[in-house]
Tab-separated table of C-alpha atoms in Angstrom:
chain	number	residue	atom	x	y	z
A	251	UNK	CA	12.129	11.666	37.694
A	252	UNK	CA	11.003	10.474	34.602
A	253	UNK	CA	7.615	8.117	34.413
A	254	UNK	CA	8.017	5.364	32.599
A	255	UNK	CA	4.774	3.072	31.212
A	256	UNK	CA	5.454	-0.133	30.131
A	257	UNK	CA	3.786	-3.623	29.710
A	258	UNK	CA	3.743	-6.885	27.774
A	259	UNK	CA	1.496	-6.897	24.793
A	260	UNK	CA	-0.096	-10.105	26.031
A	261	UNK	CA	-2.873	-11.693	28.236
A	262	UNK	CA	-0.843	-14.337	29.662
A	263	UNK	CA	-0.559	-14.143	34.086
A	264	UNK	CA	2.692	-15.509	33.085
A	265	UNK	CA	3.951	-13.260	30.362
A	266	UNK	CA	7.390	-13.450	29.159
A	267	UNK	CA	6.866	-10.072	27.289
A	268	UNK	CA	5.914	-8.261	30.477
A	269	UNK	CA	9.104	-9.884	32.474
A	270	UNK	CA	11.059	-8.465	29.867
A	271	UNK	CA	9.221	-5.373	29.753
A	272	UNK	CA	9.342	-4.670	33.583
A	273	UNK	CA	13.788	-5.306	33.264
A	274	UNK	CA	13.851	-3.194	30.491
A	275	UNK	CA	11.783	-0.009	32.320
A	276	UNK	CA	14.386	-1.172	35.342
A	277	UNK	CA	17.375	0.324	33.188
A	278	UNK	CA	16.042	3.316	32.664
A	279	UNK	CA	18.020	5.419	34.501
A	280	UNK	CA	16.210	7.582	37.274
A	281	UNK	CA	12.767	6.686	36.064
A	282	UNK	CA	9.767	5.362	38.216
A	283	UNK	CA	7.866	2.474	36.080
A	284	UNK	CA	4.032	1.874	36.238
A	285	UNK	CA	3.833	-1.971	34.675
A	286	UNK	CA	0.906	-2.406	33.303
A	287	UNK	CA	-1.505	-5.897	32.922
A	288	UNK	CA	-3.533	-5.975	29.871
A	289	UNK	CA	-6.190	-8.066	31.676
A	290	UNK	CA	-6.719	-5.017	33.614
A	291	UNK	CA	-7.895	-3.251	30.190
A	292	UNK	CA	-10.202	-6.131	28.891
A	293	UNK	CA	-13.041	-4.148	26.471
A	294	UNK	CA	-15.418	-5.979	24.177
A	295	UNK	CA	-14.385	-6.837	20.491
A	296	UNK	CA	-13.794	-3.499	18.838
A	297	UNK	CA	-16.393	-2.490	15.841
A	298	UNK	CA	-17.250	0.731	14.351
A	299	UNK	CA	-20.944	-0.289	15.206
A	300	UNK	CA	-20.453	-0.469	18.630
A	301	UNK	CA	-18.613	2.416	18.644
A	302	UNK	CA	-20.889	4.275	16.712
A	303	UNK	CA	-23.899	2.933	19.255
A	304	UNK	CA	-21.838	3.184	22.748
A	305	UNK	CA	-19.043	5.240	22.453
A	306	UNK	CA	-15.551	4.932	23.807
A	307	UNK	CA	-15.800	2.300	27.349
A	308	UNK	CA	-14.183	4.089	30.036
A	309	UNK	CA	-10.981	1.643	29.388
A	310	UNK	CA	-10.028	3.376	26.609
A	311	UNK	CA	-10.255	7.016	28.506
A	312	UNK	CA	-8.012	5.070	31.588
A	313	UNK	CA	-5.390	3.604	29.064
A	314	UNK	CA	-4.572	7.014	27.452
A	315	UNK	CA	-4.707	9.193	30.560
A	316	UNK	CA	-1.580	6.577	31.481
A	317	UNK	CA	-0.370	7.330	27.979
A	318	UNK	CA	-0.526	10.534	28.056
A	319	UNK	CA	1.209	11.196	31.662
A	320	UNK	CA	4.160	9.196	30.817
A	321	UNK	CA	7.488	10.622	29.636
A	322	UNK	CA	8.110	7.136	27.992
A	323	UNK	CA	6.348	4.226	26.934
A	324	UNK	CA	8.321	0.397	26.661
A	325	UNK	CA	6.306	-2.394	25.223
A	326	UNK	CA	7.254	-5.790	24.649
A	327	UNK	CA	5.536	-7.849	22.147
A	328	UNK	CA	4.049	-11.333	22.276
A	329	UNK	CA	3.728	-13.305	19.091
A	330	UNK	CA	0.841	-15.103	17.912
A	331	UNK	CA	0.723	-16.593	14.383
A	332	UNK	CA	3.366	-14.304	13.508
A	333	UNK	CA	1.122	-11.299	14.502
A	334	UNK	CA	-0.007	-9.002	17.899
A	335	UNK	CA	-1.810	-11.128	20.545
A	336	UNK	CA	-5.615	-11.073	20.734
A	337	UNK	CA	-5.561	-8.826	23.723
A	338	UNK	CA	-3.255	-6.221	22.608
A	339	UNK	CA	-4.915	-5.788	19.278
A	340	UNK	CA	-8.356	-4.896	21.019
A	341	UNK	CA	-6.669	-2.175	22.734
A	342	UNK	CA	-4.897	-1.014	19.610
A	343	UNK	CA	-8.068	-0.860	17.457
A	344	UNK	CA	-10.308	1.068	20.281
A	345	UNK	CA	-7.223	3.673	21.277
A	346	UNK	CA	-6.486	4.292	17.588
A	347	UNK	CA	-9.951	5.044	17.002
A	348	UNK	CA	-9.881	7.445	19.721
A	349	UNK	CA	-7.541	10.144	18.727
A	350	UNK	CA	-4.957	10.709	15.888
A	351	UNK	CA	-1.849	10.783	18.126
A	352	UNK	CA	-2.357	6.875	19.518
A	353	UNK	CA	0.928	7.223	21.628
A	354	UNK	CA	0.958	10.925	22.120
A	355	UNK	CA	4.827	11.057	20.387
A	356	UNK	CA	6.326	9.488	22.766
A	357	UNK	CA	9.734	8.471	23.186
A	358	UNK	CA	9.308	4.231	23.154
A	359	UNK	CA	11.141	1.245	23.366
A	360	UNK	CA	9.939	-1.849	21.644
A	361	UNK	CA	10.706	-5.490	22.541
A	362	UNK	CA	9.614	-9.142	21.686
A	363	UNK	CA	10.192	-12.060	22.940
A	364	UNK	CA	9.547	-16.003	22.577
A	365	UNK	CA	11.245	-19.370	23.767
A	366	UNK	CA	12.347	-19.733	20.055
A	367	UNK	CA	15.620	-18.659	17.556
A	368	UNK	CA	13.705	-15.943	16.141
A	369	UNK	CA	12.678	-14.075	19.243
A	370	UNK	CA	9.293	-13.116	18.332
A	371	UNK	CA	11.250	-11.118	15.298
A	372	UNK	CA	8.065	-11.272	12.518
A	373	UNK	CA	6.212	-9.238	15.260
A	374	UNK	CA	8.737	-6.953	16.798
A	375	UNK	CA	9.021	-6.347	12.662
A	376	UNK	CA	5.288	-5.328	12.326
A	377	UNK	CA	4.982	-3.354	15.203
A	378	UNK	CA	7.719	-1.315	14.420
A	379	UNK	CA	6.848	-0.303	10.845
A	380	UNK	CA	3.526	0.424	12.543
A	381	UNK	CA	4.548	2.543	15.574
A	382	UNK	CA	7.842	4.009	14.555
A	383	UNK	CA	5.965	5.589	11.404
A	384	UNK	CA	4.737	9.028	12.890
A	385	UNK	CA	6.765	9.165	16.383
A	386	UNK	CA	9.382	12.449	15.763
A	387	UNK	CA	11.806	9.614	18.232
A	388	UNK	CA	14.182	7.341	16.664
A	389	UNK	CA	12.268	4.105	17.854
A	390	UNK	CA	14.957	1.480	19.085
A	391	UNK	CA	13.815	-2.078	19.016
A	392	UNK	CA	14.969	-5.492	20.614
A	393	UNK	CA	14.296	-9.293	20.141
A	394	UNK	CA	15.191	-11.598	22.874
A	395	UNK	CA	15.258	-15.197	21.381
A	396	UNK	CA	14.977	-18.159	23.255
A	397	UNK	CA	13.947	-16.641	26.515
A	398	UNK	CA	13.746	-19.361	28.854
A	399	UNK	CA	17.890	-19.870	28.260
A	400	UNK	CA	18.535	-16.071	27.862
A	401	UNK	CA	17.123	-14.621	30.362
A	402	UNK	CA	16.359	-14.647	34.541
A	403	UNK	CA	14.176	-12.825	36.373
A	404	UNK	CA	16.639	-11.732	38.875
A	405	UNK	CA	19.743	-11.263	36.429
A	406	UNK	CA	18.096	-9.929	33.825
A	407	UNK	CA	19.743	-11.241	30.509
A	408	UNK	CA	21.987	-14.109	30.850
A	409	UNK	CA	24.260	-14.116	27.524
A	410	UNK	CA	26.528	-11.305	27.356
A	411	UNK	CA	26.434	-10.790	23.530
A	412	UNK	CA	22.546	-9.760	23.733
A	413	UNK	CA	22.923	-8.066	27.070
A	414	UNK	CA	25.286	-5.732	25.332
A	415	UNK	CA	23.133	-4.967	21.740
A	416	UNK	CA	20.396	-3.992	24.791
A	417	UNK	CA	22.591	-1.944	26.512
A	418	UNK	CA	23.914	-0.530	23.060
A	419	UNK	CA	20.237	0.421	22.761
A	420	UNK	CA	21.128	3.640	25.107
A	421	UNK	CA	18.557	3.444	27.303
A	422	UNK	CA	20.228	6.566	28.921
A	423	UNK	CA	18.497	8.904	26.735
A	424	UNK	CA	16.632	11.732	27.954
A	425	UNK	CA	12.597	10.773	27.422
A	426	UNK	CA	11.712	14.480	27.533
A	427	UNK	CA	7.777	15.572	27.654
A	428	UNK	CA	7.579	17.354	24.352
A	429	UNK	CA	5.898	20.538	23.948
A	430	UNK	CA	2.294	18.880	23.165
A	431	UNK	CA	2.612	17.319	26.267
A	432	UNK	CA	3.103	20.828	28.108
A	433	UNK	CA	0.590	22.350	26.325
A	434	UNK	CA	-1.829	19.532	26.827
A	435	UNK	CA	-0.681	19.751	30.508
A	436	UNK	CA	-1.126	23.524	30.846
A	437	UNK	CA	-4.553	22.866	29.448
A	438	UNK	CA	-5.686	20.789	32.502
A	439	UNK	CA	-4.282	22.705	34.688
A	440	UNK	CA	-1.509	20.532	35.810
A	441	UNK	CA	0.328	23.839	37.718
A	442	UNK	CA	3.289	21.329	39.039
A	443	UNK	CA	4.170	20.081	35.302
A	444	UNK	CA	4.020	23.402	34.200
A	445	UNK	CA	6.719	24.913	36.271
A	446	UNK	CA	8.734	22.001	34.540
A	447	UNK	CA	8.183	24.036	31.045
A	448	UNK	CA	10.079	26.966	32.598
A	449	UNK	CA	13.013	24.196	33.090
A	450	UNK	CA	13.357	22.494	29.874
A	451	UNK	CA	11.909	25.737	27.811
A	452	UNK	CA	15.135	25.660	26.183
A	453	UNK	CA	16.589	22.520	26.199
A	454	UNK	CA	13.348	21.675	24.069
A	455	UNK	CA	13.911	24.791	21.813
A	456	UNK	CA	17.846	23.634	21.558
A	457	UNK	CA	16.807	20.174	20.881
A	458	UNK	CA	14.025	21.324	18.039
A	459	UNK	CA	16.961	23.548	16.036
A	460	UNK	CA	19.509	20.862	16.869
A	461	UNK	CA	17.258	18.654	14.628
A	462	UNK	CA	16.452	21.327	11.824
A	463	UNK	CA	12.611	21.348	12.429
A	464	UNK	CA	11.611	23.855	9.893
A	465	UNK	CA	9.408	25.420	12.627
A	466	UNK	CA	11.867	25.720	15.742
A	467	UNK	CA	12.577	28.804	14.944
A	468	UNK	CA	8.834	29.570	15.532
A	469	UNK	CA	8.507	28.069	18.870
A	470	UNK	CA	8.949	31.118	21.555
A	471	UNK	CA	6.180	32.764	19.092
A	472	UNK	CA	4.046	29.784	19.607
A	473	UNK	CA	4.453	28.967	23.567
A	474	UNK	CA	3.634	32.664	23.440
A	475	UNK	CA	0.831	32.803	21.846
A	476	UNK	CA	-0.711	29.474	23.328
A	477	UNK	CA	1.012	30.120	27.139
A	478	UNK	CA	1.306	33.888	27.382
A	479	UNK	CA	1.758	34.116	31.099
A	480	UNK	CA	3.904	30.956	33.095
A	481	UNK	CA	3.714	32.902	36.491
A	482	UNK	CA	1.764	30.747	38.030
């Protein structure tokens, strides 16, 4: 079953973004979700200074374990003078800072939402250019607009022209650990997740050619040389 992280880039106890966040990681198909509460990851004011002089706080090391053990990551965007909230920003600035991969490739949905026409669009915008940059995943993206006549808690979204553009958004797709994952996994000794690798060995091998990666070809010689031995 696939493990799906996903949370509303916002502060608020009464997010909109995380509502729409926790329906969207509902439609992933055989998926469990972990829905996350920014409050919950609340760090002091990011500097290089206090970086330099303190380190990482353990917050940072907790929100990338999660990002790290997910097969998927959904966030939905809250829009604050046309930019990321306060609280997500913090986060951003301390995780980027903490390794080069911020979201560990992952396959990820992104999502924004506001009670106006626009849906939270100028963010949903920025985030994307930002995030979709370096992920080897087609990024989809969705904007909600006008959320408090769109959409209910219970029935999800309300006007069928929107419900199908996120449906459209094929939500269906396989979110597949990719091979840094394994490795990573492998590397901590995470015996269960490994005996996975033996499963998808060459569905991610098919997958890698399928998409012309000039290096697919070198994979076997590479799990080899990294993972000699999977009898384990």
């Amino acid at each position: 079953m696939k493990k799906i992280i996903a949370f509303g880039a916002s502060s608020s106890i009464h997010s909109i973004n995380k509502k729409l966040a926790t329906y969207a990681a509902s439609c992933v198909p055989n998926a469990q979700a972990t829905v996350l509460d920014l409050n919950d990851y609340e760090m002091p004011i990011f500097s290089v200074d206090r970086q330099n002089k303190d380190g990482f706080p353990q917050l940072v090391h907790d929100f990338k374990d999660l990002l790290m053990s997910a097969d998927g990551i959904i966030i939905s965007f809250a829009e604050h003078n046309s930019s990321y909230s306060a609280a997500f920003k913090n986060i951003f600035d301390w995780i980027s800072r903490f390794d080069g991969d911020i979201w560990y490739s992952k396959p990820m949905l992104l999502l924004a939402t506001n009670d106006g026409d626009r849906g939270a669009k100028t963010v949903l915008e920025q985030a994307n250019n930002r995030i979709a940059r370096k992920n080897p995943y087609d990024v989809p993206h969705f904007s909600l607009p006008n959320f408090s006549k769109t959409f209910d808690q219970n029935k999800g979204i309300l006007d069928s022209k929107l419900e199908a553009q996120f449906q459209n958004l094929h939500l269906d797709l396989p979110w597949m650990p990719t091979t840094k994952d394994l490795i990573w996994r492998y590397l901590h000794k995470e015996w269960q997740e490994i005996k996975y690798f033996k499963d998808c060995e060459d569905l991610i091998s098919q997958r890698l050619i399928t998409l012309r990666m000039p290096w697919a070809d070198g994979l076997e010689k590479e799990r080899r040389m990294i993972i000699p031995d999977l009898s384990i």
